[in-house]
C-alpha positions in Angstrom: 66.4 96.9 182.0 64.2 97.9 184.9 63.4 101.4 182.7 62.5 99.2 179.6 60.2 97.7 181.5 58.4 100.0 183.2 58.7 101.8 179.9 56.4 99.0 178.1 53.7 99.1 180.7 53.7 102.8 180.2 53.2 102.1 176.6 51.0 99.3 176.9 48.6 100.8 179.3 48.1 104.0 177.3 46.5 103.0 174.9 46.1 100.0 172.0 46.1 102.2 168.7 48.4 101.2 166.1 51.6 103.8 167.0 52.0 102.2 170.5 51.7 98.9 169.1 53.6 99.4 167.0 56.5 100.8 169.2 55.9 97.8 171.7 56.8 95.0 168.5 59.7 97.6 167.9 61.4 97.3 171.1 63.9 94.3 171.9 61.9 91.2 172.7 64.9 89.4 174.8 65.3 92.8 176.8 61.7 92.9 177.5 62.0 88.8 178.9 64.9 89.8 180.8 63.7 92.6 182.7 60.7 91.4 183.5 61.9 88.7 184.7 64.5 90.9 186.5 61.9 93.5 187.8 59.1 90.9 189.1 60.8 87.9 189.5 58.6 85.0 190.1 55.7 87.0 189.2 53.2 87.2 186.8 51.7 90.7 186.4 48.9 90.7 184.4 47.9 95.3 183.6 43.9 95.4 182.8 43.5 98.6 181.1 40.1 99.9 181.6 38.5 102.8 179.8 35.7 105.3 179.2 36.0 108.6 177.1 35.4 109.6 180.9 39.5 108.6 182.4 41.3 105.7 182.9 41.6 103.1 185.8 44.8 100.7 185.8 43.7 97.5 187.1 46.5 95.3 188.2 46.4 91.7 189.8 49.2 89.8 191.0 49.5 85.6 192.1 52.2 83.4 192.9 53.5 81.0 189.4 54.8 78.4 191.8 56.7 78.4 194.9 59.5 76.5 193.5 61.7 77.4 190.8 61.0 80.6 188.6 60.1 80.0 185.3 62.5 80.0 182.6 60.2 82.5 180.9 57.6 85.3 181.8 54.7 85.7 180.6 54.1 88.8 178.3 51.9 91.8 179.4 48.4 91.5 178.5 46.2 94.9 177.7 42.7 94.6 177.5 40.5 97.4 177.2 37.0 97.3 178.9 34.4 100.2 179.4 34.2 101.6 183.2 32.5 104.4 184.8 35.1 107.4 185.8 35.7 107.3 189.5 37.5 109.8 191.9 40.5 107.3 191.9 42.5 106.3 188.4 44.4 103.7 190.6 42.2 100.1 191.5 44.0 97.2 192.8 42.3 93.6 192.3 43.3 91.7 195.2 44.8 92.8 198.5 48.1 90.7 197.7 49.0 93.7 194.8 51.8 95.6 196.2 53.0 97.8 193.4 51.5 101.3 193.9 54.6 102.4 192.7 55.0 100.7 189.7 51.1 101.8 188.8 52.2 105.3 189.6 55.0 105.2 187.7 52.8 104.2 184.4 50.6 106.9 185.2 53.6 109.5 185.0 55.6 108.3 182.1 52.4 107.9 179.8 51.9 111.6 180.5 55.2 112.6 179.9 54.8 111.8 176.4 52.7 114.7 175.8 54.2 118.0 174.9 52.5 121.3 176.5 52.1 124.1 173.7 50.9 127.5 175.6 49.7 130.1 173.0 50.9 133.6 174.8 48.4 135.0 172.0 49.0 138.5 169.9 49.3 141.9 171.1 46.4 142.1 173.2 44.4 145.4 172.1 41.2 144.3 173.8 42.8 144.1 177.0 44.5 147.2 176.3 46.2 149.1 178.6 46.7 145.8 180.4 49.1 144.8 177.9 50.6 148.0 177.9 54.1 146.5 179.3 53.4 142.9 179.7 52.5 139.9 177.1 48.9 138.3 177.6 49.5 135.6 179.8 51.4 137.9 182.6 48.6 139.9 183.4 47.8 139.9 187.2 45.0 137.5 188.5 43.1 136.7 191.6 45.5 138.9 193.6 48.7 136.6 193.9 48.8 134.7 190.4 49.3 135.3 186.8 47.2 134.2 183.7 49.6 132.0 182.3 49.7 130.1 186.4 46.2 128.7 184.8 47.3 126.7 182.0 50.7 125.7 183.4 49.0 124.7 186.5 46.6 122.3 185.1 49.4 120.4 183.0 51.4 120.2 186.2 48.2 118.6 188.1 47.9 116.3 184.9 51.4 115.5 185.1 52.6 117.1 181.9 56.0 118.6 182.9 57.6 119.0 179.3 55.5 123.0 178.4 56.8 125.6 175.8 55.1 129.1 176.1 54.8 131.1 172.6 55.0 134.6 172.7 56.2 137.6 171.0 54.9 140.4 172.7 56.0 141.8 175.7 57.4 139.3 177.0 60.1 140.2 179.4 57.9 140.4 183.1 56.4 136.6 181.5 59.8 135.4 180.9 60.9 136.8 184.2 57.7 135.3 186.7 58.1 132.0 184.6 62.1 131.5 185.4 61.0 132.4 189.3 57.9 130.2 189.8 58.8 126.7 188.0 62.8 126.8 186.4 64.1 125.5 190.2 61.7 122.1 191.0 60.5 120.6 187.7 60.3 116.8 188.6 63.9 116.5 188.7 66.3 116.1 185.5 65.6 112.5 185.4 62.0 113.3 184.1 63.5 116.0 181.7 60.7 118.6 183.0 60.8 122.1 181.9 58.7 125.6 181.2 60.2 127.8 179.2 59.1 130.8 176.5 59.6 130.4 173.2 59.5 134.4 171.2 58.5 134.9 167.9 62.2 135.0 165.9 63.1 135.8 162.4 65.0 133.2 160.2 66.5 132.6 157.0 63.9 130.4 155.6 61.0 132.6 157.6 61.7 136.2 157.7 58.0 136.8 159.8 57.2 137.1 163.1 54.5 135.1 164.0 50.9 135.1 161.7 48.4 133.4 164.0 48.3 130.1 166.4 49.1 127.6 163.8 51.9 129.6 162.5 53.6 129.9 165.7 53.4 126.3 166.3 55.0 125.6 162.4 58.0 127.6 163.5 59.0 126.2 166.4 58.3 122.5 164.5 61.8 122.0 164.3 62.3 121.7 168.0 58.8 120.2 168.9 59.5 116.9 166.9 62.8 116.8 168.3 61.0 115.6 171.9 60.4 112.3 172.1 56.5 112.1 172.2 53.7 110.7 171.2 51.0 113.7 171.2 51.0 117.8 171.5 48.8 119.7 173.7 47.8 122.8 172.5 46.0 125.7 174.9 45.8 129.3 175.2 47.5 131.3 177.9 43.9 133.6 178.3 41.9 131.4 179.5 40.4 130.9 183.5 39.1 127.5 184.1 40.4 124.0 185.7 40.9 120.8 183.3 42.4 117.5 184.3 44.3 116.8 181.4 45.0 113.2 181.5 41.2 112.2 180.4 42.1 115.0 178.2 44.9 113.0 176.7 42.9 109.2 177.3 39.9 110.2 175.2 42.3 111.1 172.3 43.9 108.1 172.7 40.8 105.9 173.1 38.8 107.0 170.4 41.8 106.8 168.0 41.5 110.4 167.0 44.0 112.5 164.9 42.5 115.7 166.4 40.6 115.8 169.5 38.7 119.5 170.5 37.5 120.2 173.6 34.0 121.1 173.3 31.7 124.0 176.5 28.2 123.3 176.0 26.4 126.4 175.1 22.7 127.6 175.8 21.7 129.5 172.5 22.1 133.1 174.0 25.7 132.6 174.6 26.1 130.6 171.3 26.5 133.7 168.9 29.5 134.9 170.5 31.7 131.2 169.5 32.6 129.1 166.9 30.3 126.3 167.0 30.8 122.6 166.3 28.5 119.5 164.7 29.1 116.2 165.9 27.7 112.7 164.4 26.3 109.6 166.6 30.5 109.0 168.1 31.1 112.7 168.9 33.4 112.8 165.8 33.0 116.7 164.2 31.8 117.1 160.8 30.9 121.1 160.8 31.8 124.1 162.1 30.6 127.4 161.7 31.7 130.7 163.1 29.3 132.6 165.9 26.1 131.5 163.8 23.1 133.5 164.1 19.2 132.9 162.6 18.8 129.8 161.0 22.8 129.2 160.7 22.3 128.9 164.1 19.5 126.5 164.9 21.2 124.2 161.8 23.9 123.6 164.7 21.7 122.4 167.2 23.2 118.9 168.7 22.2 115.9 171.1 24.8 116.6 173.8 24.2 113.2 175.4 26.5 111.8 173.1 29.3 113.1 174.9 28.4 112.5 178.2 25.1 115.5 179.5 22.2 114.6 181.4 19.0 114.9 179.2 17.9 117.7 181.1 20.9 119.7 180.4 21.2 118.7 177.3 18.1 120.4 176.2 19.6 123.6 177.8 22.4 123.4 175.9 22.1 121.8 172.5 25.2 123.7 171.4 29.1 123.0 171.7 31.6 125.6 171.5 35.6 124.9 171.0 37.4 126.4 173.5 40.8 126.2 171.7 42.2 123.8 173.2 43.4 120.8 171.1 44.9 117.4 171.5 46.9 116.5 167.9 48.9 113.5 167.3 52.6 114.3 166.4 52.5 112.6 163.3 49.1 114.0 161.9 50.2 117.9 163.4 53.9 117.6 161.4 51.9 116.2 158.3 49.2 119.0 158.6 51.7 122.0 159.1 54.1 121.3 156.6 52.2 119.1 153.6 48.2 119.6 153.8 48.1 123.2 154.8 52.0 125.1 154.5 50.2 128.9 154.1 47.6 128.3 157.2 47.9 130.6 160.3 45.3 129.8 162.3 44.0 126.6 164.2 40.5 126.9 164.6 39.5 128.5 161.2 42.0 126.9 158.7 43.9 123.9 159.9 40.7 122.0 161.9 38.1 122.5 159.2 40.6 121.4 156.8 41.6 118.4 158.6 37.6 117.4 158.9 37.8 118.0 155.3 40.2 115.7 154.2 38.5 112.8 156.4 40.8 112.9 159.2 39.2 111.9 162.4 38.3 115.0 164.8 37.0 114.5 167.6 35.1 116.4 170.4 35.7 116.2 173.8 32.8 117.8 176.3 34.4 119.8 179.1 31.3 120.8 181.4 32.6 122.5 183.9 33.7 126.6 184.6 35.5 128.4 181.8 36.2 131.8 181.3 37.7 133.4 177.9 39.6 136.5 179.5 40.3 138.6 176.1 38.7 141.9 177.0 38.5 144.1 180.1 35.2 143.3 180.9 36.0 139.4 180.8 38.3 140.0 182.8 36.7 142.3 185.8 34.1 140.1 185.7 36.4 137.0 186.2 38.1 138.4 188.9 35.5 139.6 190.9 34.1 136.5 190.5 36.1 135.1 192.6 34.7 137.1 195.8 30.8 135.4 195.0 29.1 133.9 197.9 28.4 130.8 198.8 30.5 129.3 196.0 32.7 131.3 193.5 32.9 130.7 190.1 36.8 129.7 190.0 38.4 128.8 193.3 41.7 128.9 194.0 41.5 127.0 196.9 41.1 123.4 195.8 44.0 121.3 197.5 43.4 118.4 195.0 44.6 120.7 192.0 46.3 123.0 193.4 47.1 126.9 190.7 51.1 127.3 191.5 52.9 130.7 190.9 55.9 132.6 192.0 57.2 132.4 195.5 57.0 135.3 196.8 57.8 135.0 201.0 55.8 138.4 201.4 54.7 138.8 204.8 50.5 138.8 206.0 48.3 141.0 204.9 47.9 143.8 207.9 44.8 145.1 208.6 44.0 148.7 210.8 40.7 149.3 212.0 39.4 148.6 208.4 35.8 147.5 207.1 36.6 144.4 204.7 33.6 142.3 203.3 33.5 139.9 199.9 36.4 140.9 199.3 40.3 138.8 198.7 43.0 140.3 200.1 46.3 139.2 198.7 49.6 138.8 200.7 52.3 141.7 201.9 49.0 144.2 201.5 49.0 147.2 204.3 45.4 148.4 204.7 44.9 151.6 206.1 48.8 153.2 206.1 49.3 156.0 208.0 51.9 158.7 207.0 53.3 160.9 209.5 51.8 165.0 209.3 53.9 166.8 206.5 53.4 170.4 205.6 52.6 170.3 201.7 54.2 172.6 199.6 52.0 175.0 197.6 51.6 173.1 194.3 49.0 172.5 191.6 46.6 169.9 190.3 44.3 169.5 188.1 40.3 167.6 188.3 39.0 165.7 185.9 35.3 165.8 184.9 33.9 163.5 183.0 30.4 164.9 183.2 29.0 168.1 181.8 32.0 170.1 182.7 31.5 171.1 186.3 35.5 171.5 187.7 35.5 171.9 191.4 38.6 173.6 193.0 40.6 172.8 196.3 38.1 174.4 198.9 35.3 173.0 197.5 33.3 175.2 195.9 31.9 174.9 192.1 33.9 176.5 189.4 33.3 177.4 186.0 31.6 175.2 183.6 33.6 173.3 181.1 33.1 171.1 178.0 33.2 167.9 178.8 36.5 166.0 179.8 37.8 169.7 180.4 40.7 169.9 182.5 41.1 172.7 185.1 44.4 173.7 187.2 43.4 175.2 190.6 46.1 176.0 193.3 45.8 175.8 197.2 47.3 176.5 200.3 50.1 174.8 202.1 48.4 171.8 204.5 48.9 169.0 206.8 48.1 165.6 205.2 46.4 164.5 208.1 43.9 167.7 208.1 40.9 165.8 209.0 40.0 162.9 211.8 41.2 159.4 210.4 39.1 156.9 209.6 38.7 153.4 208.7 39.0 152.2 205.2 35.7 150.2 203.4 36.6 147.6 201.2 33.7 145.5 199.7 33.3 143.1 197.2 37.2 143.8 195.8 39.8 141.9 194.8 43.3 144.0 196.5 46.5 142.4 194.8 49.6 142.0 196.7 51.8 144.9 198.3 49.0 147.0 198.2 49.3 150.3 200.4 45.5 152.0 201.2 45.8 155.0 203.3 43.1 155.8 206.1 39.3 156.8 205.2 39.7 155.2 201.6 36.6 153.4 200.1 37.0 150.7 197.6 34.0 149.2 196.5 33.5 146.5 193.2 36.8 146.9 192.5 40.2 145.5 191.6 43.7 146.4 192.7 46.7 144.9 191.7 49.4 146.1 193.9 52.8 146.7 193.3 56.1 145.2 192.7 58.0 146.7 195.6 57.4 148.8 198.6 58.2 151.9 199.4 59.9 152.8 202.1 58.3 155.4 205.2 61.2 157.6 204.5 60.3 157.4 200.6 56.9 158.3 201.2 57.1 161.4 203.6 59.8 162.5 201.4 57.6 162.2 197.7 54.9 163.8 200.0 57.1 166.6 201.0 57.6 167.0 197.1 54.2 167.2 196.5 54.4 164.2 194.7 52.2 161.0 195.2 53.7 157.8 197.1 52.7 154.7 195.7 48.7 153.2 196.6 45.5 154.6 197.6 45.6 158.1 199.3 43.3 159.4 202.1 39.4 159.4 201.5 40.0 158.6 198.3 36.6 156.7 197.0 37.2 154.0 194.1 34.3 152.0 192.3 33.8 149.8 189.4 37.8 150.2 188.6 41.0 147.7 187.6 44.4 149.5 189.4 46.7 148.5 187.4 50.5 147.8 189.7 52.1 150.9 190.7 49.7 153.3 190.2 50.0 156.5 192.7 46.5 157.6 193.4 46.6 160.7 195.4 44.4 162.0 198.5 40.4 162.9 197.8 40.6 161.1 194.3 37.2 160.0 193.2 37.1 157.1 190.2 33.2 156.6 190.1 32.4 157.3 186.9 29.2 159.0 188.0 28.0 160.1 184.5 28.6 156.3 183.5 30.6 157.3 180.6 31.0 153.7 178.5 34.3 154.8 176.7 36.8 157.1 177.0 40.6 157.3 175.9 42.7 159.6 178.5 46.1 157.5 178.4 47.9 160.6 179.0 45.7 161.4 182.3 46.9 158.1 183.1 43.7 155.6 182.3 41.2 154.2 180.3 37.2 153.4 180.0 35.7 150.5 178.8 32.5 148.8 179.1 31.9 151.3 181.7 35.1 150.2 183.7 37.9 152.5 184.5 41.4 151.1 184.4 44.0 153.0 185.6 47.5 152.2 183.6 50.3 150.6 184.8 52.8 153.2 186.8 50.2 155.9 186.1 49.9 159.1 188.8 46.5 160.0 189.7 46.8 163.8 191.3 45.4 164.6 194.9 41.6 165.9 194.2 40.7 164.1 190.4 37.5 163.5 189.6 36.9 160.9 187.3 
């Protein structure tokens, strides 16, 4: 009784369109009495719902019926909406008799868990290529400690959305493996029924295909998604860098009475080219879209961003709105769109949202003004990490305690730093900055220099060798030495990102750069010994001077490497040399050697 009760609150308080009405005439009008009665005995509880498209504040008063007898009947719960200005706190209480914090925060929660979390793991990931190399989308590194997908799941924890499906079907065995480590072991409890979990592309008898695009993905997996017992379905990409409380999210849908609700980054008109761009009426409701717009396409989708919320001097900054993919559907209107209006669509944004707008459904925009990063190529993505390092204020901190980015546990010990020169930079945790091996005497071995410029290969000593076309490689051999031939010195690390377990030996220089670490350490026995081999051990060797580069985990640079990219050489495939060039940004691959003395 007491869970039917709290269960109509929830209900109540959410919002007043016609499905929850609906389900409060539905429910059992003597069990209702009776637990209210039961639950607040004496009591009458009268829940104010008040509402902007900004969030919600649950307004509850409380007074005595009589101090006699209670009364054979309560009173029913009354909802009444009423326009508010969004404050810090979504919890008010009228008078300073109300004693049910609880009971509010318990509303809060269960209207939340009716919303189902759909993370898009995205497709194969060529434009972050070699990133993707061995891992899905969404489980490439970030920020030193986290993950991509940490983003999205994060900000549905934070909004109390605890029921989250991940799609993927690429790659996905390190995703599966982080998400199983960081959130299968506290998930609200099993009363609350809270879960992450991948969902990979599968064949079937009555669908033979992997998956065709967003909208596909979502159609296979309908099947299980209606079996949940909710009332909407959240649907965001795993890509993306940028921190959203949900639940207004979620109240604006419900508010407005929306079947679609799209949340909307207003856009100067320089950026505006690069996204799909959306018209809005009077009431924010969409009624065009077109796809990056240029000329007089462009100025056509010129809107008054006031309407959802801008300042007028902002708004004449930004008189553009671009979807960010990220949608709000109603179960009922996703099941119907999916399977009757539009069985052969694949993708959200071009097909099933324009069609929906088409047919007179109600889509609605939703202004998010606030930092947002799409993180779909490698220069997206150096950019968004380094970004992280500006002064005074970053662009995406991940040190706000009131919404907190969650990830793997990791118990890794501090970050130790030797004698080592670190500015605007983040350091992640278990890192060893400047490691010192022990003298060995190298073998006589080979290895080869790189050149990315005119040809000029320089050997062991030194000296200039014979000229080469360009990206020429050239073996030169030396002499046995001691790996600790010249005076140490301290490492310089500025305005880097250094991911966790990273190893940099003595004298190396790191500079607008990020490293990603490794996945284990190696041992001071395994590293004098893979020296002794002539091999590499695993991080940054000796005077080794790295700028403008993403290390991917793993990677074995060697002593006296140089990744500068002098010649500024904008693109450049050398996977079997063990990296890449784009935009001008050298990315070593995953698990990729580097020999002692390259040049790139």
């Amino acid at each position: 009784f007491e869970k039917l009760a709290l269960w109509e609150m929830a209900a109540a308080a959410a919002s007043t369109t016609h499905y929850h009405r609906q389900l409060l005439r539905n429910k059992n009008k003597e069990h209702q009495s009776s637990a209210c009665s039961r639950l607040f005995g004496g009591w009458e509880d009268r829940i104010q719902l008040n509402t902007s498209v900004a969030g919600q504040s649950l307004v509850v008063g409380r007074r005595k019926i009589s101090s006699g007898k209670q009364p054979p009947r309560p009173r029913h719960l009354v909802v009444s909406p009423k326009a508010v200005s969004d404050t810090s706190s979504s919890l008010t209480c009228l008078e300073p008799d109300a004693s049910s914090p609880f009971v509010l925060l318990q509303c809060c929660v269960m209207i939340m868990q009716s919303v189902l979390g759909i993370i898009l793991g995205g497709g194969a990931g060529t434009r972050l290529y070699p990133l993707t190399k061995k891992r899905a989308k969404p489980a490439v590194p970030l920020g030193a400690n986290y993950r991509l997908i940490d983003i999205p799941v994060s900000n549905c924890l934070n909004s109390n959305i605890s029921k989250i499906y991940v799609l993927t079907q690429f790659n996905s065995a390190s995703l599966n493996r982080h998400l199983s480590r960081a959130y299968a072991s506290n998930m609200c409890g099993y009363k609350n029924e809270g879960f992450v979990e991948v969902l990979a592309a599968q064949q079937s008898p009555e669908n033979p295909n992997w998956f065709q695009g967003t909208a596909d993905a979502v159609r296979q997996y309908l099947w299980l998604f209606e079996e949940l017992d909710v009332l909407e379905f959240l649907v965001l990409a795993g890509d993306h860098l940028y921190r959203m409380d949900y639940e207004k999210f979620i109240q604006a849908h419900r508010e407005t009475d929306a079947d679609i609700t799209v949340a909307a980054l207003p856009m100067d008109e320089k950026r505006a080219t690069a996204f799909g761009l959306m018209k809005i009426d009077e009431e924010g409701r969409i009624v065009e879209f077109a796809e990056k717009p240029k000329g007089e396409q462009l100025k056509a989708m010129k809107v008054d961003t006031t309407i959802l919320g801008l300042d007028e001097e902002r708004a004449k900054e930004m008189p553009y709105i671009a979807s960010m993919g990220i949608y709000v559907f109603s179960k009922s209107v996703m099941l119907d769109l999916l399977r009757e209006k539009f069985p052969g669509a694949n993708d959200f944004g071009s097909e099933v949202i324009p069609g929906a707008t088409s047919l007179g459904m109600r889509v609605q925009a939703y202004l998010y003004d606030g930092y947002w990063e799409d993180i779909g190529t490698i220069e997206a993505f150096y950019h968004a990490n380094l970004g992280i390092t500006k002064k005074p204020v970053p662009d995406f901190s991940f040190y706000d305690r009131s919404s907190p980015i969650y990830t793997q546990p990791r118990y890794l010990p501090p970050s130790k730093m030797l004698d080592a020169e670190i500015t605007d930079s983040v350091i992640g945790e278990g890192c060893v900055i400047k490691h010192k091996l022990c003298a060995v005497m190298m073998p006589e071995t080979e290895y080869m220099i790189l050149d990315t410029s005119l040809g000029k290969s320089i050997n062991g000593s030194g000296h200039k060798g014979k000229n080469w076309a360009s990206s020429m490689m050239v073996k030169v051999k030396h002499k046995p030495f001691l790996t600790q031939s010249s005076p140490p010195q301290n490492c310089k690390i500025h305005h880097s990102v250094v991911g966790l377990r990273s190893c940099i030996s003595e004298g190396a220089i790191i500079e607008d750069s990020l490293l990603m670490g490794a996945d284990y350490y190696e041992t001071d026995a395994d590293r004098r010994l893979l020296a002794a081999r002539g091999s590499v051990p695993m991080g940054i060797g000796m005077n080794t001077h790295i700028k403008k580069a993403i290390i991917d985990k793993n990677a074995r640079i060697g002593d006296n490497v140089k990744i500068i990219n002098s010649d500024d050489v904008q693109e450049a495939a050398r996977e079997t040399e063990g990296y890449f060039i784009k935009s001008g940004i050298v990315t070593v691959i995953k698990d990729a050697l580097i020999p002692c003395g390259t040049i790139i």
